[in-house]
XYZ file of C-alpha atoms in Angstrom:
290
model
C -61.138 61.031 -142.776
C -59.879 60.679 -146.339
C -62.527 58.069 -147.134
C -65.257 60.368 -145.837
C -63.994 63.212 -148.015
C -63.823 60.988 -151.092
C -67.286 59.480 -150.649
C -69.288 62.438 -152.112
C -66.994 62.518 -155.141
C -67.466 58.789 -155.728
C -71.246 59.144 -155.431
C -71.195 61.994 -157.929
C -68.944 60.131 -160.380
C -70.973 56.908 -160.246
C -74.393 58.489 -159.992
C -75.121 56.274 -157.008
C -76.388 57.432 -153.638
C -76.179 55.980 -150.160
C -72.732 54.492 -150.661
C -70.541 53.861 -147.647
C -66.818 53.791 -147.141
C -66.567 50.528 -145.273
C -63.153 48.963 -145.816
C -63.487 45.201 -146.308
C -60.760 42.606 -146.730
C -60.714 42.999 -150.485
C -60.180 46.762 -150.246
C -57.432 46.368 -147.667
C -55.726 43.735 -149.819
C -55.530 46.231 -152.691
C -53.949 48.880 -150.461
C -51.427 46.429 -149.052
C -50.583 44.805 -152.399
C -49.996 48.118 -154.120
C -47.820 49.342 -151.252
C -46.000 46.051 -150.566
C -46.297 43.934 -153.759
C -43.569 41.539 -152.658
C -45.426 40.631 -149.470
C -49.177 40.739 -150.103
C -51.707 39.481 -152.638
C -54.871 41.051 -154.008
C -57.760 39.190 -152.414
C -61.180 38.321 -153.737
C -63.579 36.053 -151.901
C -64.440 34.079 -155.041
C -60.716 33.398 -155.564
C -60.324 32.286 -151.978
C -63.354 29.993 -151.806
C -62.660 28.640 -155.291
C -59.075 27.780 -154.398
C -60.218 26.118 -151.177
C -62.543 23.912 -153.222
C -59.753 23.171 -155.671
C -57.421 21.860 -152.953
C -60.254 20.323 -150.896
C -60.049 22.356 -147.696
C -62.681 24.309 -145.779
C -62.693 28.130 -145.866
C -62.227 29.896 -142.546
C -64.682 32.317 -140.980
C -65.142 35.937 -142.045
C -62.416 38.271 -140.838
C -59.770 35.546 -141.105
C -60.074 34.759 -144.781
C -57.483 37.177 -146.128
C -54.783 35.947 -143.780
C -55.635 32.363 -144.705
C -55.570 33.287 -148.394
C -52.082 34.746 -147.967
C -50.841 31.542 -146.328
C -52.281 29.433 -149.165
C -50.746 31.702 -151.797
C -47.375 31.583 -150.026
C -47.526 27.787 -149.978
C -48.248 27.721 -153.709
C -45.398 30.133 -154.368
C -42.737 28.519 -152.202
C -43.505 24.850 -152.721
C -44.552 24.809 -156.367
C -43.735 27.935 -158.374
C -40.249 28.619 -157.017
C -39.249 25.012 -156.423
C -40.742 23.122 -159.329
C -41.487 25.404 -162.248
C -38.370 27.032 -163.643
C -39.949 26.951 -167.099
C -42.920 29.021 -165.914
C -40.577 31.569 -164.346
C -38.628 31.793 -167.603
C -41.823 32.325 -169.606
C -42.974 35.017 -167.195
C -39.626 36.771 -167.455
C -39.747 36.695 -171.262
C -43.258 38.191 -171.373
C -43.136 40.775 -168.597
C -40.694 43.672 -168.331
C -38.315 44.072 -165.421
C -40.530 45.789 -162.875
C -37.702 46.560 -160.486
C -39.146 44.424 -157.703
C -39.751 40.742 -156.987
C -42.973 40.073 -158.882
C -43.312 36.392 -157.955
C -46.533 37.176 -156.094
C -47.927 38.475 -159.367
C -47.244 35.092 -160.983
C -49.120 33.349 -158.168
C -52.084 35.693 -158.544
C -52.179 35.023 -162.283
C -52.046 31.265 -161.725
C -54.960 31.415 -159.315
C -56.898 33.642 -161.675
C -56.440 31.359 -164.686
C -57.093 28.182 -162.698
C -60.327 29.514 -161.248
C -61.615 31.285 -164.373
C -60.313 29.068 -167.162
C -63.284 27.358 -168.733
C -65.694 29.808 -167.146
C -68.092 30.452 -170.014
C -69.427 33.692 -168.567
C -65.906 35.065 -168.198
C -64.999 34.106 -171.766
C -68.183 35.710 -173.058
C -67.355 38.815 -171.044
C -63.949 39.078 -172.720
C -65.539 38.675 -176.141
C -68.051 41.417 -175.374
C -65.239 43.708 -174.230
C -63.318 43.045 -177.432
C -66.451 43.627 -179.526
C -66.590 47.159 -178.138
C -63.109 47.977 -179.437
C -62.956 45.612 -182.424
C -63.599 48.276 -185.066
C -60.838 50.499 -183.700
C -58.483 47.542 -183.297
C -58.840 46.435 -186.914
C -58.636 50.039 -188.095
C -55.338 50.467 -186.255
C -54.073 47.104 -187.561
C -55.100 47.081 -191.237
C -52.637 44.310 -192.071
C -55.028 41.759 -190.517
C -57.764 42.397 -193.076
C -55.183 42.824 -195.850
C -53.719 39.398 -195.130
C -57.181 37.861 -194.957
C -57.931 39.079 -198.489
C -54.446 38.120 -199.701
C -54.768 34.503 -198.601
C -58.302 34.237 -199.969
C -56.813 34.961 -203.386
C -53.530 33.115 -202.900
C -55.214 29.786 -202.069
C -57.390 29.598 -205.190
C -56.521 26.411 -207.013
C -56.255 28.016 -210.442
C -53.533 30.329 -209.102
C -51.151 27.383 -208.843
C -51.528 26.445 -212.509
C -49.238 29.272 -213.623
C -47.452 30.077 -210.355
C -43.805 31.107 -210.482
C -41.250 31.558 -207.712
C -42.121 35.248 -207.041
C -45.689 34.105 -206.419
C -44.513 32.052 -203.430
C -42.020 34.706 -202.350
C -44.972 36.985 -201.571
C -45.422 34.919 -198.407
C -42.339 36.584 -196.956
C -44.405 39.701 -196.254
C -47.507 37.840 -195.072
C -46.281 35.207 -192.602
C -45.243 36.490 -189.166
C -42.607 33.776 -188.838
C -40.875 35.274 -191.895
C -41.650 38.951 -191.277
C -40.015 38.780 -187.846
C -37.099 36.517 -188.818
C -35.115 37.605 -191.857
C -32.909 34.501 -191.775
C -35.909 32.156 -191.800
C -37.381 34.176 -194.656
C -34.161 34.034 -196.675
C -33.843 30.279 -196.221
C -37.439 29.501 -197.105
C -38.094 32.094 -199.798
C -34.758 33.454 -201.016
C -33.416 31.157 -203.689
C -35.791 28.425 -204.739
C -35.336 25.185 -202.798
C -35.840 21.619 -203.971
C -39.222 20.697 -202.571
C -40.100 17.016 -202.675
C -42.726 15.938 -205.169
C -43.497 13.981 -208.315
C -41.846 16.427 -210.713
C -38.270 17.308 -211.501
C -39.404 20.924 -211.700
C -39.144 22.521 -208.221
C -41.943 25.029 -208.917
C -44.311 22.220 -209.840
C -43.423 20.485 -206.582
C -44.190 23.648 -204.595
C -47.555 23.853 -206.338
C -48.189 20.175 -205.646
C -47.502 20.577 -201.923
C -49.587 23.727 -201.523
C -52.491 22.120 -203.392
C -52.245 19.087 -201.111
C -52.167 21.263 -197.981
C -55.215 23.248 -199.080
C -57.299 20.736 -201.035
C -55.954 17.318 -200.002
C -58.316 14.569 -198.854
C -56.184 13.308 -195.957
C -56.801 14.630 -192.408
C -55.297 18.066 -191.827
C -52.639 16.760 -189.409
C -51.334 14.377 -192.084
C -51.246 17.144 -194.682
C -49.432 19.493 -192.280
C -46.757 16.919 -191.466
C -46.310 16.038 -195.130
C -45.925 19.703 -196.084
C -43.296 20.273 -193.380
C -41.405 17.186 -194.560
C -41.574 18.102 -198.250
C -41.039 21.877 -198.323
C -37.618 23.010 -197.038
C -37.375 25.631 -194.288
C -41.110 25.996 -193.715
C -41.126 25.528 -189.940
C -43.921 24.302 -187.687
C -44.773 27.896 -186.842
C -44.936 29.129 -190.431
C -47.048 26.171 -191.560
C -49.459 26.678 -188.658
C -49.881 30.263 -189.875
C -50.544 29.057 -193.407
C -53.239 26.670 -192.208
C -54.775 29.338 -189.981
C -54.883 31.756 -192.911
C -56.159 29.182 -195.405
C -58.909 28.006 -193.035
C -59.646 30.962 -190.708
C -63.066 29.578 -189.791
C -61.580 26.275 -188.597
C -58.085 26.760 -187.193
C -55.896 29.247 -185.333
C -52.115 29.558 -185.329
C -50.040 27.331 -183.063
C -46.644 28.944 -182.671
C -44.106 29.254 -179.853
C -46.062 32.015 -178.111
C -49.193 29.872 -178.138
C -47.283 26.899 -176.748
C -45.937 29.072 -173.939
C -49.387 30.536 -173.384
C -51.112 27.213 -172.790
C -48.461 26.336 -170.234
C -49.100 29.553 -168.335
C -52.868 29.064 -168.572
C -52.670 25.408 -167.606
C -54.464 24.212 -170.748
C -53.801 20.529 -171.386
C -53.959 19.647 -175.071
C -53.399 15.991 -174.159
C -50.361 15.652 -176.387
C -48.617 12.294 -176.229
C -44.949 11.467 -176.508
C -44.137 11.078 -180.172
C -47.021 13.205 -181.432
C -46.165 14.969 -184.673
C -46.612 18.699 -185.002
C -49.714 18.098 -187.075
C -51.325 16.115 -184.262
C -50.366 18.743 -181.678
C -51.813 21.453 -183.916
C -55.161 19.655 -184.120
C -55.225 18.880 -180.380
C -54.453 22.511 -179.560
C -57.280 23.758 -181.746
C -59.668 21.233 -180.204
C -58.607 22.207 -176.673
C -59.319 25.905 -177.090
C -62.681 25.601 -178.854
């Protein structure tokens, strides 16, 4: 009865005629999942058939698919997520608020979604189109993004380092997220001048030397990143990845702790090897997401 009453309103709101109120498995899954989120999963046929292909089993006939989907999702949850992936659970807990109910099913749904849509070009393009619609408002509400872009365009000019003093480098404390969000890291890296390694006995000249090498050096970027981290005290992996991303915004993106957690959740393999330096991981990450 309720569906029949709602139908005219839906037709009016959508501008579509001749709609019906047939309740399919997907619709029922939404009702059940919203009412009993600890027991049910939101179902979509493309998820179901895609997951069947992924684990090499045949889909069942219509009318039985949702129940089969639930059993597959429960198997994934109980035998993999809960038993074998404490790190994933910890990441999920750090990102999502306490919802007041067991949201493990939500993790499983997200895993299936990312596994089946990751690498889907049409989906990625769809996200980009959606962002394009709000991009102007987003950048207007977050002016620091454009401000930092212009700051680093000026900061990285080679001639700037010819007469640079310590306050010139201390400006980075307000421009690097790793320092903005961590006052101790900022104080260590940019409080009193540190003794950066270099060819000079003058610490400022050594800072200039290392920044020039990072920006203009001839060695591969991973080598320059690792050398900078080794030579300049208290500039962490995260802060240096931000520097490189800001110096070369058309080539590289940041690779910080959130990004490292993100690729684990999304199942993106950057093909890092044991013993890889941060510089190598940074390059592999950027290659994996482009």
